Tab-separated table of C-alpha atoms and ligand atoms in Angstrom:
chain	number	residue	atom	x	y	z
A	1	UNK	CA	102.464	89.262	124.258
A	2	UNK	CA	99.830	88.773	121.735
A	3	UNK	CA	101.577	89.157	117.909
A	4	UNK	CA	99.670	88.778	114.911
A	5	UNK	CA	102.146	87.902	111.597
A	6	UNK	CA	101.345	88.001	107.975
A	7	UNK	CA	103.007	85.508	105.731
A	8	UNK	CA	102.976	83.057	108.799
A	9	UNK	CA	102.736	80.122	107.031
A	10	UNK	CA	106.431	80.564	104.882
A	11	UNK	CA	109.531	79.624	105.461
A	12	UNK	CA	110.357	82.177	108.401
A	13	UNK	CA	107.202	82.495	109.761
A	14	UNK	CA	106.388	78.832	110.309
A	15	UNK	CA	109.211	78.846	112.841
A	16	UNK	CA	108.526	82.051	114.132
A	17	UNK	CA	104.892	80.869	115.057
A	18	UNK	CA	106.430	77.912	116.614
A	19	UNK	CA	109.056	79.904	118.650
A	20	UNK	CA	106.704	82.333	120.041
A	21	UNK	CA	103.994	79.554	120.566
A	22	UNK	CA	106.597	77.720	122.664
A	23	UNK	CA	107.517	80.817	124.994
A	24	UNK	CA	103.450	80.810	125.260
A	25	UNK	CA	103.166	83.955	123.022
A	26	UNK	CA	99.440	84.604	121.610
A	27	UNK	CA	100.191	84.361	118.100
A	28	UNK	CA	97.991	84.901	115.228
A	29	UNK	CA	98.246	84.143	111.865
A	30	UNK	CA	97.062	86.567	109.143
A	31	UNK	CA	96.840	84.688	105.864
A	32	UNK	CA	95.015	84.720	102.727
A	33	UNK	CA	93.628	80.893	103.549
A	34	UNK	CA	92.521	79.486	106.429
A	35	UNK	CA	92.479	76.338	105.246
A	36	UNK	CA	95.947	75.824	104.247
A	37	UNK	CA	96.757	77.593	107.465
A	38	UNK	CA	94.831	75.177	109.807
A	39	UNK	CA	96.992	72.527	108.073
A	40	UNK	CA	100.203	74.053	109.047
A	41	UNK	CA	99.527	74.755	112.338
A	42	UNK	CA	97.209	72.249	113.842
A	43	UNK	CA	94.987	73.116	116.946
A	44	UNK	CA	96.351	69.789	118.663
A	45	UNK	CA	99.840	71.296	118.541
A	46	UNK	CA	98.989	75.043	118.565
A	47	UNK	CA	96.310	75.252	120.856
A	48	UNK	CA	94.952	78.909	121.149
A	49	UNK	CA	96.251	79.423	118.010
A	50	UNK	CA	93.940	82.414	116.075
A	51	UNK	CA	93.825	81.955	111.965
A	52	UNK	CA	92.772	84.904	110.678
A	53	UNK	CA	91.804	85.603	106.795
A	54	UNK	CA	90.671	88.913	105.799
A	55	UNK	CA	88.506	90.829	106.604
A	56	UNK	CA	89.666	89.581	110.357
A	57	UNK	CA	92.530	90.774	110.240
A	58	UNK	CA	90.859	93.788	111.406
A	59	UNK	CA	90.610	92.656	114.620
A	60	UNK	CA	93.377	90.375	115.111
A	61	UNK	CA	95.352	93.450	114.698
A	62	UNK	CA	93.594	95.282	117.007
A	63	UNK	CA	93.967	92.582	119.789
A	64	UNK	CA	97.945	92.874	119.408
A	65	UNK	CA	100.697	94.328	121.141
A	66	UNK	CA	102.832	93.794	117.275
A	67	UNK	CA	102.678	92.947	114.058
A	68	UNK	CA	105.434	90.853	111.802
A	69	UNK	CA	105.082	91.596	108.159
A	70	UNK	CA	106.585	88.526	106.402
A	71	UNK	CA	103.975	88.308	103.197
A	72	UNK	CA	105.062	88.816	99.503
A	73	UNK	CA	104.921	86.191	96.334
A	74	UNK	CA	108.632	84.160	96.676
A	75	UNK	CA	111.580	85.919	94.885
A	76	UNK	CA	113.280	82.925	93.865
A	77	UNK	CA	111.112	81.899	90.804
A	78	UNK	CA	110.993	82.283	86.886
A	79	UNK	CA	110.606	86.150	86.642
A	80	UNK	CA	107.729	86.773	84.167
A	81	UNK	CA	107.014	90.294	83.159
A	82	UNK	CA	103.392	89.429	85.377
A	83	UNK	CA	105.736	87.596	88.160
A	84	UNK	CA	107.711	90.258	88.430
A	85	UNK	CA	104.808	93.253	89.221
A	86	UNK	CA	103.448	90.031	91.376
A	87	UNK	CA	106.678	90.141	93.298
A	88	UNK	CA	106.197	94.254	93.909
A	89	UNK	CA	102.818	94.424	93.728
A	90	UNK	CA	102.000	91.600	96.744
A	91	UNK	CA	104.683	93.104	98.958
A	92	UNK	CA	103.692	96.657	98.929
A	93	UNK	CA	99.337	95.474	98.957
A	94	UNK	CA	99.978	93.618	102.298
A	95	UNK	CA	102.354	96.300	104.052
A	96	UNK	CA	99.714	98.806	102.974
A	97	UNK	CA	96.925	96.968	104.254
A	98	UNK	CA	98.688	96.151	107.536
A	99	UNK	CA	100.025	99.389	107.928
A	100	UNK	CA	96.641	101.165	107.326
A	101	UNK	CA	94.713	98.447	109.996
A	102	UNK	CA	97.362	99.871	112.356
A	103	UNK	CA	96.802	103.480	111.925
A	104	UNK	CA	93.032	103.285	111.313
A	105	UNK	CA	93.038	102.004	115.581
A	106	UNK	CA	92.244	103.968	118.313
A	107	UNK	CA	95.689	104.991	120.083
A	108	UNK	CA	94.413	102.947	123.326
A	109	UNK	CA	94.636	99.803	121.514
A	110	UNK	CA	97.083	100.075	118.611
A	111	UNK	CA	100.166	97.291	118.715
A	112	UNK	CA	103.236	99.717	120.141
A	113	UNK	CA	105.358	97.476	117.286
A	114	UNK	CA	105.356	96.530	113.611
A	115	UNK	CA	108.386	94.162	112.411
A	116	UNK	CA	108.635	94.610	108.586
A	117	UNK	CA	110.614	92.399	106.415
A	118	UNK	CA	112.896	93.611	103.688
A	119	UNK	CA	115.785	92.348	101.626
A	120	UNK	CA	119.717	93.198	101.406
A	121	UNK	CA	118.719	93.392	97.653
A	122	UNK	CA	117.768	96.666	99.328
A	123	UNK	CA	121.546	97.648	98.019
A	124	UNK	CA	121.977	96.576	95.168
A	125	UNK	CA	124.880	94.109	93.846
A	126	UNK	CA	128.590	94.700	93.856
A	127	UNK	CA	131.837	92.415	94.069
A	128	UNK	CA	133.877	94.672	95.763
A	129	UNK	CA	131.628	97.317	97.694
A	130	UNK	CA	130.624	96.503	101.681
A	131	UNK	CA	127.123	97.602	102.688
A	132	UNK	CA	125.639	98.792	105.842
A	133	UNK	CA	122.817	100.102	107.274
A	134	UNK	CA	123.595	103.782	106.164
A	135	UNK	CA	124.353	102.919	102.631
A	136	UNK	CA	122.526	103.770	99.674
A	137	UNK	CA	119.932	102.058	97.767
A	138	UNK	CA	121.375	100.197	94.289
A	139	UNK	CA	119.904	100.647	90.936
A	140	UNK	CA	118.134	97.589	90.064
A	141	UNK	CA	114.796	95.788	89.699
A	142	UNK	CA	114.950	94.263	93.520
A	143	UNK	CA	116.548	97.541	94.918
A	144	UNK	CA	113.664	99.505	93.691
A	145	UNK	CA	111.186	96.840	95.042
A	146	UNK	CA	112.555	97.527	98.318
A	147	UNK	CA	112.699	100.369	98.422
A	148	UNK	CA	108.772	101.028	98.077
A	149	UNK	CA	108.231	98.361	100.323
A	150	UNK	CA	110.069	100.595	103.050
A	151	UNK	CA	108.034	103.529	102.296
A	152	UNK	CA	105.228	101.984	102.814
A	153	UNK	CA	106.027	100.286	106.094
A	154	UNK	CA	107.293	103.800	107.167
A	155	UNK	CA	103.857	105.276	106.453
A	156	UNK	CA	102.918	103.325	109.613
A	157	UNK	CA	101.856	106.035	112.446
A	158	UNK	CA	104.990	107.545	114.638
A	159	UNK	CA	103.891	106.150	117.577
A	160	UNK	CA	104.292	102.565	116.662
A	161	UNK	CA	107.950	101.357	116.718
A	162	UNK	CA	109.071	100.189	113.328
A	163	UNK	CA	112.165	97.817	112.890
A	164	UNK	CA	113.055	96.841	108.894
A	165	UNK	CA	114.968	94.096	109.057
A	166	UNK	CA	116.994	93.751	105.818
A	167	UNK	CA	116.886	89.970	105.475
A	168	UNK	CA	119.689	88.139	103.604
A	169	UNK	CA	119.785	84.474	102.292
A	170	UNK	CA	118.360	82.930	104.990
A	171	UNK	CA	119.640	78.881	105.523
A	172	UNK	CA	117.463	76.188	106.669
A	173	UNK	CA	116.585	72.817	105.480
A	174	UNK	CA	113.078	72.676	104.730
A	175	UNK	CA	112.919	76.042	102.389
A	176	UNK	CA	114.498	79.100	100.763
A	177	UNK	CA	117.729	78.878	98.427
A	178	UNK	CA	119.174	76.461	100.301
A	179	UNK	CA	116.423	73.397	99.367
A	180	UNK	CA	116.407	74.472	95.955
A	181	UNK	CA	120.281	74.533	95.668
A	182	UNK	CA	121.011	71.331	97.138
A	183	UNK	CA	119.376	69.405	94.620
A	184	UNK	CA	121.361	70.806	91.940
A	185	UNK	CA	124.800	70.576	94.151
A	186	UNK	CA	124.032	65.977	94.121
A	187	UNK	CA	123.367	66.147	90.177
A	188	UNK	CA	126.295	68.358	89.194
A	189	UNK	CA	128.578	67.282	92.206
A	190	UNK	CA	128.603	70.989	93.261
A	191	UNK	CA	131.189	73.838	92.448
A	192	UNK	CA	130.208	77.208	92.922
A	193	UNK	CA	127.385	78.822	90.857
A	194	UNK	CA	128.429	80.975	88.391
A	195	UNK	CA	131.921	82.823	89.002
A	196	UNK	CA	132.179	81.913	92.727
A	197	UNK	CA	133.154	85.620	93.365
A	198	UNK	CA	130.335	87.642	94.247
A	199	UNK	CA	129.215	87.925	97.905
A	200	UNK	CA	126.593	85.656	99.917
A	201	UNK	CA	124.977	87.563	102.775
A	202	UNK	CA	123.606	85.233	104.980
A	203	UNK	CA	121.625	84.411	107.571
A	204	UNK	CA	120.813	80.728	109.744
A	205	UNK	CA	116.963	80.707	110.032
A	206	UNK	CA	117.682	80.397	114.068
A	207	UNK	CA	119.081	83.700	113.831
A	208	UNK	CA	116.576	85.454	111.700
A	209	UNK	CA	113.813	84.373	113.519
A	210	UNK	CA	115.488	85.042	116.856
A	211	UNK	CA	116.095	88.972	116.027
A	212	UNK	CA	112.508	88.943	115.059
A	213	UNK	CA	111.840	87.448	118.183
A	214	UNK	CA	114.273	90.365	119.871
A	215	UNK	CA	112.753	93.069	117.662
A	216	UNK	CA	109.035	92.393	119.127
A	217	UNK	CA	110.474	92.599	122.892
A	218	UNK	CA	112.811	94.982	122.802
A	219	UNK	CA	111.895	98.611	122.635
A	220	UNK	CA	115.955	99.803	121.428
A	221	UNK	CA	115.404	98.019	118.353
A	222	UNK	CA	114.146	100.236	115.545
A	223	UNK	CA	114.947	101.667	112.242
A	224	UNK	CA	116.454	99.829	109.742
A	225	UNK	CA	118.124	96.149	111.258
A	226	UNK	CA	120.446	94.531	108.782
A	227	UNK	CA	119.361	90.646	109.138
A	228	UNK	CA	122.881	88.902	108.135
A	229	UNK	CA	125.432	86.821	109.728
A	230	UNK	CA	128.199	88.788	110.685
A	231	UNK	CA	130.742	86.643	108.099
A	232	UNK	CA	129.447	86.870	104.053
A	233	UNK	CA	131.328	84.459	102.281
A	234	UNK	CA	132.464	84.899	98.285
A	235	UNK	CA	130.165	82.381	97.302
A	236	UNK	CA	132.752	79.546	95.838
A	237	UNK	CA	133.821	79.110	99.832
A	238	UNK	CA	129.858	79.108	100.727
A	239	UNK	CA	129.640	76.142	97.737
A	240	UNK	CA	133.115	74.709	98.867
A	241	UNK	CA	131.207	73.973	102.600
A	242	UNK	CA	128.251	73.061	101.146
A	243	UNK	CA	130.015	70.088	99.176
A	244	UNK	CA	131.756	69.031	102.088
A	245	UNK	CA	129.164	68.798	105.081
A	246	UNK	CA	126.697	67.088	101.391
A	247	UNK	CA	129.866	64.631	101.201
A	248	UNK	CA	130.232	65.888	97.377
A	249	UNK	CA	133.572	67.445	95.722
A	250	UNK	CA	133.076	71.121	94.866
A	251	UNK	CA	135.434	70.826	91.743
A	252	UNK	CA	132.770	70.948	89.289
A	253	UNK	CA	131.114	74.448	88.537
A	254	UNK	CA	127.279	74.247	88.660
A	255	UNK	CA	125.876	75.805	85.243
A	256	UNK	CA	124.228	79.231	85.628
A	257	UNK	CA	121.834	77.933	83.189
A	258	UNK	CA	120.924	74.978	85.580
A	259	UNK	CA	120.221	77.588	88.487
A	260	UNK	CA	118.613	79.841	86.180
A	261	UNK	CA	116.372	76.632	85.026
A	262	UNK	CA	115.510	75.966	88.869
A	263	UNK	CA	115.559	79.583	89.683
A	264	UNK	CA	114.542	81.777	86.503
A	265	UNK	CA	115.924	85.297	87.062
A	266	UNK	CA	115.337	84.960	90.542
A	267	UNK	CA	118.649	83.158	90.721
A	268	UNK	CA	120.242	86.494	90.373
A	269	UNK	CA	119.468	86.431	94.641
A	270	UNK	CA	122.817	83.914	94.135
A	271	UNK	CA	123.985	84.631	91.201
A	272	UNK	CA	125.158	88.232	92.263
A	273	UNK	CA	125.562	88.969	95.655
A	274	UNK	CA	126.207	91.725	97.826
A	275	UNK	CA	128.455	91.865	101.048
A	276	UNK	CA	126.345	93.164	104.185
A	277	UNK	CA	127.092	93.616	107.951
A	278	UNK	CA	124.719	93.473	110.366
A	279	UNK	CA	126.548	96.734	112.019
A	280	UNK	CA	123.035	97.578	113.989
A	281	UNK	CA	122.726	94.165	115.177
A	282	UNK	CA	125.973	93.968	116.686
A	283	UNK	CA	125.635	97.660	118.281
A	284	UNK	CA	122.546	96.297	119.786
A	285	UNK	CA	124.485	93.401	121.065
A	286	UNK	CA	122.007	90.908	119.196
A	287	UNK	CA	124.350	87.189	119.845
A	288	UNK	CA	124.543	85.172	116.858
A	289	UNK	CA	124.305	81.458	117.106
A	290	UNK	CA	125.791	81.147	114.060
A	291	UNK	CA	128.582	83.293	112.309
A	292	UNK	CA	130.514	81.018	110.694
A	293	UNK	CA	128.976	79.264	107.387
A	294	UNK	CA	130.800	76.126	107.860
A	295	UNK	CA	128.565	75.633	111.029
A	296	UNK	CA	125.688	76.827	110.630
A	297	UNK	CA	125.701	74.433	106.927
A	298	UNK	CA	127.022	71.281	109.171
A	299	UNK	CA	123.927	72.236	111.509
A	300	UNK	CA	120.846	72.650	109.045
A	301	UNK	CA	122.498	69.377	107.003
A	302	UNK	CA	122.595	67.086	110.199
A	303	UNK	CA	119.253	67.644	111.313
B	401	NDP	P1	107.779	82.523	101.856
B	401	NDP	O1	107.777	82.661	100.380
B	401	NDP	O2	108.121	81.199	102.428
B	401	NDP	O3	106.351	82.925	102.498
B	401	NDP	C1	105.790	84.164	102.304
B	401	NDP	C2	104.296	84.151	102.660
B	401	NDP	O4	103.727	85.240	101.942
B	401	NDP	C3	103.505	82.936	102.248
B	401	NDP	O5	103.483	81.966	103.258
B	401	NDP	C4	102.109	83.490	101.958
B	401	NDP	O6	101.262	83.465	103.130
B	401	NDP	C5	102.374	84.954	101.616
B	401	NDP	N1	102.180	85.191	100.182
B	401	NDP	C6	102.640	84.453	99.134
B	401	NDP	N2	102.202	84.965	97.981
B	401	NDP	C7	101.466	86.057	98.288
B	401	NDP	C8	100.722	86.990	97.523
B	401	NDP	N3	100.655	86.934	96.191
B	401	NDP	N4	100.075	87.978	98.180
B	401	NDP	C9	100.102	88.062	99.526
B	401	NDP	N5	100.778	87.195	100.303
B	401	NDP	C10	101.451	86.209	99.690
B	401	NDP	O7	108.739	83.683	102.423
B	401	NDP	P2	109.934	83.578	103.468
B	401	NDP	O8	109.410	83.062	104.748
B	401	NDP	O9	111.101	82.918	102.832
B	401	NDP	O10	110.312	85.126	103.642
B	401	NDP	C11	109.480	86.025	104.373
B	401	NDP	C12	109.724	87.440	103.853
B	401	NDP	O11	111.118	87.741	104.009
B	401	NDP	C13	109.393	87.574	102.372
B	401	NDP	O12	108.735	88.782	102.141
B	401	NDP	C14	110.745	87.567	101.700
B	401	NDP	O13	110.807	88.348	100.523
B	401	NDP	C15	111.658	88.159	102.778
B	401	NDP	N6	113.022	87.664	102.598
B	401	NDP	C16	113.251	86.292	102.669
B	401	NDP	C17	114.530	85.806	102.425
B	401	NDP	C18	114.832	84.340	102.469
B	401	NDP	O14	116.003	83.934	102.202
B	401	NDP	N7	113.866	83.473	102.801
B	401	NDP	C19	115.646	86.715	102.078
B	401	NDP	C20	115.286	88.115	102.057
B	401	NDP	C21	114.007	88.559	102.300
B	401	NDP	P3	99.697	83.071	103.065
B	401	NDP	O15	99.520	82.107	101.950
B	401	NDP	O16	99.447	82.465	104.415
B	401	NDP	O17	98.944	84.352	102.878
């Protein structure tokens, strides 16, 4: 198949390109610079490759059979007043734009498939509440960002399949919380960040990318996908993990204000979690390579 995917070059997408490349997937890449594009994915090692910067994303689209929406300014950063419209505003600009490319094609060549990323801070935080797939929206700044985002991927025409995939923390080593956490777990030996109680949804980047991967192929995936390991963890047994596969006790808390210094208000991603099952996954019978945080942390830290 022939998939074009904004916000390529990020953490997820970089190994999505690379997975589909390797199953000898046309993939192209619809950024906002070519340049820094072509440096991430070199023709020598992705030959056939298409970089695409607007306006040709036109066609790119047009020459697909689906579309990944990954694109948006990162979360996890100091939250200025312009940040945070920047956060909003980028997600629901790209959707729109891919989502109108879509609809604007003739039926005869329009992808049958758009894959949109959204967050579990879809729901909101709680300590003590479980989320799935059918429950509500929460009240604050991130739920309300995802929520529009939705919208506007579900303005995409009927015809097309759209999956949402509700993406939690996702753990690898070269990006996301994870690298920016680590750091701070070797200077302050590494307890758990801020109470230790609320939840950590989360998700090994093998596994997001692979029900991606499954989402694109398989025509029974659809509607809103909950992108989390089947096993949250109260975050002082994530941090607990983390200090022993990092060879560091986890006696000593790690300052909110240190995460907030790394993080800004961003750190609120960790700093108050939610606890969500990937219910549709499961019902879909979507295999997890990881489910158990202990592993999947002893993975990513070995490689
Ligand atoms: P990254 O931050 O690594 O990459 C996102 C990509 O978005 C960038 O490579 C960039 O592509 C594009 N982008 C950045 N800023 C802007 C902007 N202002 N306007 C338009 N495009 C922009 O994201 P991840 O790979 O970590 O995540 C992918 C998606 O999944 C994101 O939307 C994220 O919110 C969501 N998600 C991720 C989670 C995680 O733990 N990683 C958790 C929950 C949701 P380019 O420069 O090529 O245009």
């Amino acid at each position: 198949m022939t998939v074009s995917i904004t916000g390529a070059t990020g953490f997820i997408g970089r190994r999505l390109v690379q997975r589909l490349h390797a199953d000898n997937h046309s993939v192209h890449v619809l950024t906002r610079s070519k340049s820094k594009a072509e440096l991430i994915f070199p023709v020598k090692e992705f030959p056939g490759i298409v970089i695409a910067e607007e306006p040709e994303w036109k066609d790119s689209i047009r020459g697909s059979n689906g579309v990944v929406n990954l694109a948006g300014v990162p979360i996890s950063t100091r939250w200025s007043p312009e940040i945070k419209k920047e956060i909003k505003d980028s997600r629901i600009r790209v959707t729109s734009k891919v989502v109108d490319l879509i609809n604007d094609l003739p039926d005869s060549v329009r992808p049958t498939v758009l894959v949109s990323a959204t967050a579990v801070g879809y729901y909101g935080t709680s300590e003590t509440q479980v989320f799935d797939e059918q429950s509500p929206s929460g009240n604050d700044y991130l739920a309300e960002v995802c929520r529009e985002w939705e919208a506007t991927a579900l303005k995409v025409n009927k015809d097309v399949r759209l999956a949402l995939i509700r993406i939690g923390v996702v753990l690898g080593k070269d990006g996301g919380a994870l690298a920016k956490m680590i750091p701070l777990f070797m200077v302050f030996a590494g307890g758990p960040l801020g109470s230790g109680k609320q939840w950590f949804s989360w998700i090994h980047l093998d596994d997001i990318v692979n029900l991606i991967y499954e989402a694109l192929s398989n025509p029974s995936y659809k509607g809103v996908i909950n992108g989390t390991a089947p096993n949250p963890v109260r975050f002082a047994e994530m941090c607990e993990h983390l200090g022993n596969v990092l060879g560091r006790p986890s006696w000593l808390p790690v300052p909110d204000f240190a995460l907030k210094v790394v993080l800004g208000e961003g750190a609120s991603v960790v700093l108050d979690g939610q606890r969500v099952l990937p219910v549709k996954a499961k019902e879909l019978g979507f295999t997890f390579k990881y489910s158990s945080v202990k592993d999947a942390l002893r993975s990513i830290i070995s490689q």
